[in-house]
XYZ file of C-alpha atoms in Angstrom:
483
model
C -32.726 -30.511 -10.479
C -29.855 -27.588 -10.190
C -27.520 -25.875 -12.745
C -24.211 -27.914 -11.278
C -22.049 -25.512 -12.184
C -19.228 -26.979 -10.249
C -16.036 -27.827 -12.977
C -16.591 -31.538 -12.205
C -19.958 -31.347 -13.333
C -21.842 -31.191 -9.514
C -25.164 -30.706 -9.093
C -24.864 -29.147 -5.723
C -23.971 -25.158 -5.483
C -24.177 -22.103 -4.297
C -26.882 -20.749 -6.288
C -29.450 -22.974 -5.279
C -31.516 -23.521 -8.569
C -34.037 -26.360 -8.723
C -35.785 -25.761 -12.172
C -34.827 -27.524 -15.263
C -34.668 -24.412 -17.326
C -31.559 -23.660 -15.710
C -29.825 -20.927 -13.717
C -31.448 -17.128 -14.733
C -28.209 -15.479 -12.809
C -25.428 -14.937 -15.571
C -22.974 -12.339 -13.467
C -23.062 -14.983 -10.644
C -23.482 -18.314 -12.179
C -22.392 -18.153 -15.631
C -18.560 -17.382 -14.448
C -17.706 -20.195 -11.782
C -16.384 -22.383 -13.360
C -12.922 -23.009 -15.366
C -12.432 -20.883 -18.809
C -15.582 -19.142 -18.293
C -16.361 -16.659 -20.678
C -17.910 -13.485 -19.899
C -21.559 -12.942 -21.894
C -21.525 -8.870 -22.114
C -23.823 -9.039 -24.662
C -26.550 -10.327 -21.493
C -28.049 -6.730 -21.363
C -27.809 -6.263 -24.858
C -31.235 -6.696 -26.953
C -30.969 -8.667 -31.027
C -31.417 -5.632 -33.155
C -31.688 -9.035 -35.534
C -34.769 -11.116 -36.068
C -33.044 -14.125 -36.319
C -31.877 -15.804 -33.342
C -28.239 -18.002 -32.904
C -29.250 -21.187 -32.802
C -25.989 -22.312 -31.016
C -24.840 -22.858 -27.875
C -21.947 -24.005 -25.764
C -22.172 -26.602 -23.620
C -19.155 -27.443 -20.896
C -18.926 -31.063 -19.551
C -16.321 -32.083 -16.631
C -12.734 -29.770 -16.482
C -12.319 -27.659 -19.477
C -14.325 -29.689 -22.158
C -16.233 -27.304 -24.423
C -18.473 -28.045 -27.764
C -20.827 -26.041 -29.793
C -24.242 -27.634 -30.012
C -27.490 -26.681 -32.452
C -30.225 -25.755 -30.480
C -33.319 -27.510 -33.344
C -36.350 -27.487 -31.208
C -36.083 -24.180 -30.152
C -35.560 -24.462 -26.005
C -35.726 -21.928 -24.130
C -32.247 -22.336 -22.919
C -30.390 -20.658 -20.085
C -26.655 -20.644 -18.408
C -26.800 -23.364 -16.080
C -29.327 -25.406 -17.331
C -28.382 -29.680 -17.956
C -29.447 -30.768 -21.153
C -29.090 -33.963 -23.568
C -26.664 -33.795 -26.043
C -26.308 -35.680 -29.120
C -22.619 -38.285 -28.835
C -21.827 -41.156 -30.579
C -22.992 -43.792 -29.184
C -25.395 -43.187 -27.561
C -26.085 -39.246 -25.582
C -24.353 -37.331 -23.533
C -25.476 -34.816 -20.273
C -23.768 -30.953 -20.036
C -24.943 -27.986 -19.339
C -24.604 -24.600 -20.929
C -22.927 -22.273 -20.413
C -22.608 -19.527 -23.203
C -25.910 -18.248 -25.364
C -26.462 -15.411 -27.667
C -24.822 -13.671 -29.744
C -21.493 -14.067 -28.089
C -21.344 -17.931 -29.772
C -20.722 -16.409 -32.913
C -17.347 -14.742 -31.845
C -16.234 -17.983 -29.634
C -16.807 -20.330 -32.365
C -14.959 -18.363 -35.118
C -12.141 -18.014 -32.373
C -12.136 -21.640 -31.799
C -13.027 -22.301 -35.495
C -15.994 -25.212 -35.178
C -17.697 -24.949 -38.541
C -21.348 -24.767 -38.364
C -22.063 -27.555 -41.150
C -23.458 -30.289 -39.901
C -23.951 -29.580 -36.097
C -23.797 -31.810 -33.150
C -28.334 -31.409 -32.027
C -29.301 -30.684 -28.557
C -32.093 -33.371 -27.417
C -34.327 -32.039 -24.584
C -33.530 -30.742 -21.034
C -32.225 -33.560 -19.117
C -34.718 -35.333 -16.990
C -34.848 -36.669 -13.929
C -33.273 -40.371 -14.717
C -30.639 -38.596 -17.353
C -29.113 -36.967 -14.017
C -29.149 -39.993 -11.770
C -27.409 -41.951 -14.702
C -24.851 -39.112 -15.706
C -24.187 -38.741 -11.072
C -24.203 -41.866 -10.750
C -21.052 -42.259 -13.216
C -19.149 -39.512 -12.503
C -18.780 -40.833 -8.636
C -17.128 -44.229 -10.329
C -14.486 -42.183 -12.211
C -12.224 -41.978 -9.183
C -11.588 -45.239 -8.619
C -11.996 -46.402 -12.205
C -8.264 -44.287 -12.566
C -6.790 -45.505 -9.505
C -8.068 -49.513 -11.476
C -6.687 -48.024 -14.548
C -2.771 -47.599 -13.341
C -2.755 -50.039 -11.852
C -3.499 -52.718 -14.709
C -1.265 -50.084 -16.855
C 1.900 -50.152 -14.346
C 1.213 -54.573 -14.345
C 1.638 -54.387 -18.279
C 4.703 -52.457 -18.100
C 3.545 -49.246 -20.289
C 5.925 -45.898 -19.509
C 3.013 -44.053 -19.461
C 0.764 -41.915 -16.740
C -3.398 -42.005 -16.673
C -4.487 -38.549 -15.794
C -8.241 -38.230 -15.648
C -11.334 -40.359 -16.502
C -14.187 -38.993 -17.476
C -17.427 -41.004 -18.488
C -20.370 -40.159 -20.750
C -23.666 -39.169 -19.469
C -25.637 -42.537 -20.391
C -22.218 -44.380 -19.153
C -22.125 -46.142 -22.519
C -18.201 -44.770 -23.330
C -14.926 -43.812 -21.165
C -13.049 -41.743 -21.957
C -9.183 -42.307 -20.302
C -6.641 -38.923 -20.454
C -2.985 -39.639 -20.309
C 0.158 -38.065 -20.688
C 3.617 -40.081 -22.285
C 7.595 -38.570 -23.793
C 7.241 -41.571 -25.839
C 5.192 -43.099 -28.856
C 2.956 -46.057 -26.737
C 1.572 -48.966 -28.254
C -1.978 -49.602 -25.971
C -3.747 -51.612 -27.215
C -2.906 -54.298 -24.806
C -4.302 -51.684 -22.213
C -7.513 -51.454 -24.272
C -8.249 -54.775 -24.076
C -7.976 -55.192 -20.110
C -9.563 -52.269 -19.714
C -12.761 -53.277 -21.316
C -13.000 -56.325 -19.736
C -12.338 -55.153 -16.484
C -15.386 -52.170 -17.143
C -17.367 -53.940 -19.760
C -18.302 -50.385 -21.469
C -16.507 -48.628 -24.827
C -12.851 -47.780 -24.023
C -11.687 -44.334 -25.742
C -7.708 -43.147 -25.006
C -6.502 -39.476 -26.055
C -3.458 -38.530 -25.122
C -2.690 -35.134 -24.057
C 0.088 -32.637 -23.107
C 1.500 -31.795 -20.054
C -0.027 -27.909 -19.663
C -3.069 -29.487 -20.850
C -2.465 -32.105 -18.056
C -2.195 -29.388 -15.312
C -4.933 -27.504 -17.038
C -7.336 -30.085 -16.638
C -6.271 -30.948 -13.072
C -5.846 -27.441 -11.863
C -3.712 -25.825 -8.629
C -1.892 -22.780 -7.234
C 1.087 -21.259 -9.116
C 3.963 -19.920 -7.361
C 2.305 -16.201 -7.383
C -0.430 -17.943 -4.882
C -3.490 -17.048 -7.813
C -4.924 -20.252 -9.469
C -2.928 -21.556 -12.595
C -3.684 -19.236 -15.839
C -4.016 -22.404 -17.902
C -7.043 -23.734 -15.812
C -8.840 -20.410 -15.247
C -8.640 -18.004 -18.355
C -5.749 -19.097 -20.522
C -7.101 -20.878 -23.835
C -4.144 -21.023 -25.792
C -0.124 -22.313 -25.295
C 2.319 -20.472 -27.324
C 5.514 -21.608 -27.024
C 8.476 -20.310 -24.180
C 11.981 -20.167 -24.772
C 15.043 -19.358 -22.601
C 15.777 -16.170 -24.867
C 12.640 -14.852 -22.598
C 14.002 -15.090 -19.801
C 17.335 -14.079 -21.067
C 15.683 -10.448 -22.159
C 14.248 -10.016 -18.367
C 17.348 -10.434 -16.991
C 16.193 -13.586 -15.089
C 18.814 -15.963 -13.724
C 18.587 -19.731 -15.770
C 17.166 -21.510 -12.871
C 14.872 -24.326 -14.113
C 13.316 -25.003 -10.650
C 12.646 -20.844 -10.353
C 11.214 -20.924 -13.773
C 9.693 -23.981 -14.771
C 5.719 -24.267 -13.304
C 3.638 -27.098 -12.209
C 3.233 -28.498 -16.046
C 7.021 -29.136 -15.460
C 7.248 -26.436 -18.305
C 8.210 -22.757 -19.026
C 5.836 -20.474 -17.084
C 3.405 -19.211 -19.476
C 3.529 -16.279 -17.450
C 6.805 -15.339 -18.978
C 5.815 -13.692 -21.805
C 3.331 -11.623 -20.460
C 5.447 -8.738 -19.906
C 8.033 -10.275 -22.704
C 6.697 -6.772 -25.062
C 7.639 -4.027 -23.114
C 11.248 -5.137 -22.266
C 11.741 -5.393 -25.604
C 10.398 -1.942 -25.957
C 12.376 -0.625 -23.255
C 15.986 -2.613 -24.240
C 15.307 -0.404 -27.729
C 16.726 2.381 -26.519
C 19.759 1.022 -24.680
C 22.971 0.635 -26.840
C 23.656 -3.228 -27.626
C 24.968 -5.882 -24.430
C 28.435 -6.577 -26.404
C 29.415 -2.939 -26.234
C 33.052 -2.363 -25.706
C 34.257 0.918 -24.624
C 37.992 2.502 -25.138
C 39.473 4.716 -22.263
C 42.420 5.907 -21.566
C 43.054 3.186 -19.000
C 41.882 0.549 -20.527
C 38.856 -1.727 -22.315
C 35.903 -2.064 -20.858
C 33.062 -4.059 -21.220
C 29.307 -4.407 -20.421
C 28.211 -6.562 -17.254
C 24.973 -6.054 -16.586
C 21.778 -3.738 -17.520
C 19.268 -2.691 -15.110
C 15.955 -1.500 -17.250
C 13.937 -0.043 -14.071
C 16.949 2.744 -13.045
C 18.073 3.025 -17.089
C 21.729 2.132 -15.862
C 24.521 0.046 -17.863
C 27.797 -1.455 -15.671
C 31.091 -1.598 -17.021
C 34.220 -3.370 -15.972
C 37.651 -3.366 -17.174
C 39.118 -6.240 -19.459
C 42.064 -6.576 -16.700
C 40.377 -6.109 -13.867
C 36.896 -7.006 -13.719
C 36.238 -7.081 -9.987
C 35.428 -3.289 -9.974
C 32.288 -2.612 -11.426
C 30.430 1.194 -13.016
C 27.358 2.010 -13.145
C 25.947 4.894 -15.964
C 23.118 6.326 -17.094
C 22.432 5.161 -20.847
C 22.803 8.848 -22.566
C 26.104 8.984 -21.086
C 26.732 5.972 -22.507
C 26.137 6.893 -25.980
C 28.498 9.907 -25.473
C 31.153 7.587 -25.482
C 30.074 5.200 -28.068
C 30.389 8.350 -30.451
C 33.263 9.604 -28.728
C 34.734 6.114 -29.852
C 33.776 6.152 -32.963
C 35.514 9.269 -33.715
C 38.519 7.213 -32.628
C 38.967 9.494 -29.000
C 39.613 7.507 -26.118
C 37.700 8.471 -23.737
C 38.652 9.383 -19.724
C 38.687 6.409 -17.255
C 35.961 5.351 -15.523
C 36.654 5.991 -11.780
C 36.669 9.919 -13.475
C 33.702 9.683 -15.295
C 31.850 7.865 -12.153
C 29.022 10.920 -10.541
C 29.425 10.462 -7.024
C 25.914 9.520 -5.714
C 24.013 12.167 -3.274
C 22.371 10.091 -0.433
C 19.099 10.745 -0.250
C 17.946 11.891 3.596
C 14.663 10.291 4.742
C 12.415 10.533 7.764
C 10.981 7.962 9.022
C 7.896 8.848 10.929
C 6.411 5.984 11.582
C 9.750 4.575 13.139
C 9.410 1.212 11.393
C 13.004 1.162 10.265
C 14.063 1.000 14.208
C 14.948 -1.960 15.891
C 14.997 -1.449 19.123
C 11.095 0.407 19.319
C 10.187 -3.339 20.599
C 12.876 -2.492 23.927
C 12.118 1.197 24.073
C 8.605 -0.197 25.388
C 9.159 -2.926 27.722
C 12.544 -1.332 29.186
C 10.263 -0.224 32.476
C 8.416 -3.518 32.609
C 11.442 -5.314 32.549
C 13.898 -3.478 35.092
C 10.340 -3.765 37.667
C 10.521 -6.914 36.951
C 14.018 -7.682 38.105
C 13.787 -6.033 41.274
C 11.109 -7.737 42.409
C 13.501 -10.976 41.736
C 16.045 -9.765 43.695
C 13.647 -8.856 46.548
C 12.161 -12.176 46.394
C 16.289 -13.708 46.818
C 16.839 -11.633 49.337
C 13.636 -12.849 51.576
C 14.802 -15.739 53.259
C 18.108 -14.762 54.330
C 16.372 -11.491 56.035
C 14.053 -14.043 57.923
C 17.456 -15.985 58.954
C 18.914 -12.920 60.366
C 15.897 -11.808 62.277
C 15.956 -15.546 63.676
C 19.041 -15.553 65.256
C 18.447 -11.638 66.298
C 15.417 -12.831 68.247
C 17.661 -15.914 69.871
C 19.845 -13.479 71.516
C 18.706 -12.735 75.205
C 19.009 -8.524 75.259
C 16.020 -8.971 72.918
C 14.224 -10.771 75.737
C 15.099 -8.342 78.609
C 13.599 -5.470 76.376
C 10.319 -6.854 75.566
C 9.109 -7.399 78.525
C 4.933 -7.950 78.164
C 5.733 -11.316 76.002
C 7.169 -12.753 79.339
C 4.053 -11.060 81.532
C 1.574 -12.891 79.393
C 3.995 -16.111 79.273
C 2.786 -16.702 82.753
C -0.331 -19.056 81.884
C -0.125 -22.116 83.514
C -0.767 -24.569 80.265
C 2.734 -23.176 79.401
C 4.738 -23.597 82.439
C 3.999 -27.392 82.005
C 6.179 -27.505 79.401
C 9.793 -27.938 79.383
C 12.827 -27.517 76.311
C 13.536 -30.127 74.291
C 17.481 -30.593 74.241
C 17.961 -33.396 72.294
C 16.314 -31.225 69.344
C 18.621 -27.871 69.726
C 21.771 -30.012 69.499
C 21.177 -29.871 65.730
C 22.516 -26.827 63.476
C 19.478 -26.165 61.424
C 17.788 -22.940 61.734
C 13.885 -23.632 62.008
C 15.241 -25.879 65.342
C 16.737 -22.676 66.798
C 13.442 -20.756 66.048
C 11.967 -23.135 67.586
C 13.940 -23.467 70.572
C 13.720 -19.538 70.975
C 9.804 -19.514 71.465
C 9.802 -21.120 74.866
C 12.857 -19.880 76.166
C 10.830 -16.029 76.023
C 7.686 -17.383 77.055
C 9.596 -18.559 80.069
C 8.429 -17.260 83.594
C 11.448 -15.122 85.653
C 10.890 -17.717 88.575
C 12.385 -20.655 86.849
C 16.025 -19.570 86.860
C 17.710 -22.752 86.433
C 15.613 -24.066 83.432
C 16.281 -20.529 81.718
C 20.090 -20.754 82.805
C 20.148 -24.560 80.849
C 17.782 -23.141 77.651
C 20.427 -20.055 77.519
C 23.746 -22.429 77.588
C 22.215 -24.483 75.074
C 20.901 -21.656 72.681
C 24.226 -20.309 73.601
C 25.300 -22.830 71.682
C 23.317 -23.420 68.765
C 24.197 -19.775 67.818
C 27.911 -20.486 67.870
C 27.443 -22.689 65.564
C 25.406 -20.969 63.264
C 27.470 -18.054 63.195
C 30.396 -20.185 62.365
C 28.186 -21.916 59.310
C 27.423 -19.097 55.894
C 24.090 -19.543 55.139
C 24.099 -21.976 52.226
C 22.964 -20.813 48.634
C 20.179 -22.001 46.648
C 21.149 -23.541 43.321
C 18.889 -24.944 40.883
C 18.783 -28.165 40.638
C 20.870 -29.792 37.554
C 20.873 -32.952 35.664
C 24.292 -34.617 36.831
C 27.210 -34.516 33.558
C 27.292 -38.077 31.627
C 29.843 -40.622 32.502
C 32.122 -40.819 29.993
C 33.274 -45.137 29.450
C 35.243 -44.186 26.599
C 37.517 -41.600 28.998
């Protein structure tokens, strides 16, 4: 048995509590579920002799109730207990004990008259029945949605919660209008053979039960710490100079975000020092009206009524002087003359993060070496061709007599040239023919003359033919049949 500190009520948790007394680590285990309350009075000794008998017990998701410890059972945060319910009993996890429970009961307006009781610490049989009931909840929710869709009810079943002894099932649903679900209850009772309880919740309560990640990147406030839902209207966005865009202002519940109320008081305090946004200024050039207000820079933008394309920003103090001057019946100078030129502030970028080409400077030398290497690789085959044509010349063969001496071997004297391959203009064939020509001895004069004649014809053909450039293979253009 463990404390079951997860939101869904499972028994597996990282704290590893195995005893029925629960988890004694208040700082770690007591704050690992939705809408948790930090017990800041846990290390403070109670000066009063009487101890608070009430205990806060949590169930699936954010449902919490207060129970009275009649039998004075030693309970800790994380203890799995069996509590009173109607009908039968329910199983939950203790989430708060001590004097802080009284403050929570006063905040949630829970009465101390006729309280529900704690029967005992949950035994192994109670926990097994409880966990088996929790495993069936997902399949029951899917089956209930199919039944409601077959009947034709315009509702959405959000969540399903089994009681600890599997004697009752609670269905949480959302709907825009009132729904007659009497036929639905008959179908559900016949399918699941238990007592059915239907509870309608709002769209914000639905988001609090399901949970999720908001646009800020953090977990939803309604599912972690926010307990009361205050009304949010579009005036809150207007006070904060936000664009009335429902896609950006709406949360996962489809309503306006609750966090729009967080900074409303600060904006209202700052706007109290500004003149009204409907302020009109009388200038020598004409009347001007306010277009925009910047709370952070403490500036107001004005434009002429006749030509509203040009905007002029002024400090709040200067605008107040202009308003007081108009109240005296005097017209102010044109907005162009009152506009003060802004001094450009020079900034020094020590880290050089603003330079766009900071990455190119490092790789500039590498790119040059790379380009040079590519050019050398492209020029290599041309050089080899030129060298092969030079070796075929007869004057080069006369300058190197040592090769003719080495070629006076008996096995190579028997070889004869092949005139049929020398006719081809390929450069590789000319190089192959040049090798036996250089290795021939001087004694075979008629053979050398024939070879020199063939080589001279091949040299003339290769000189007339320019070296072909190597191009990359490209795919042929597609034929257009309609052309």
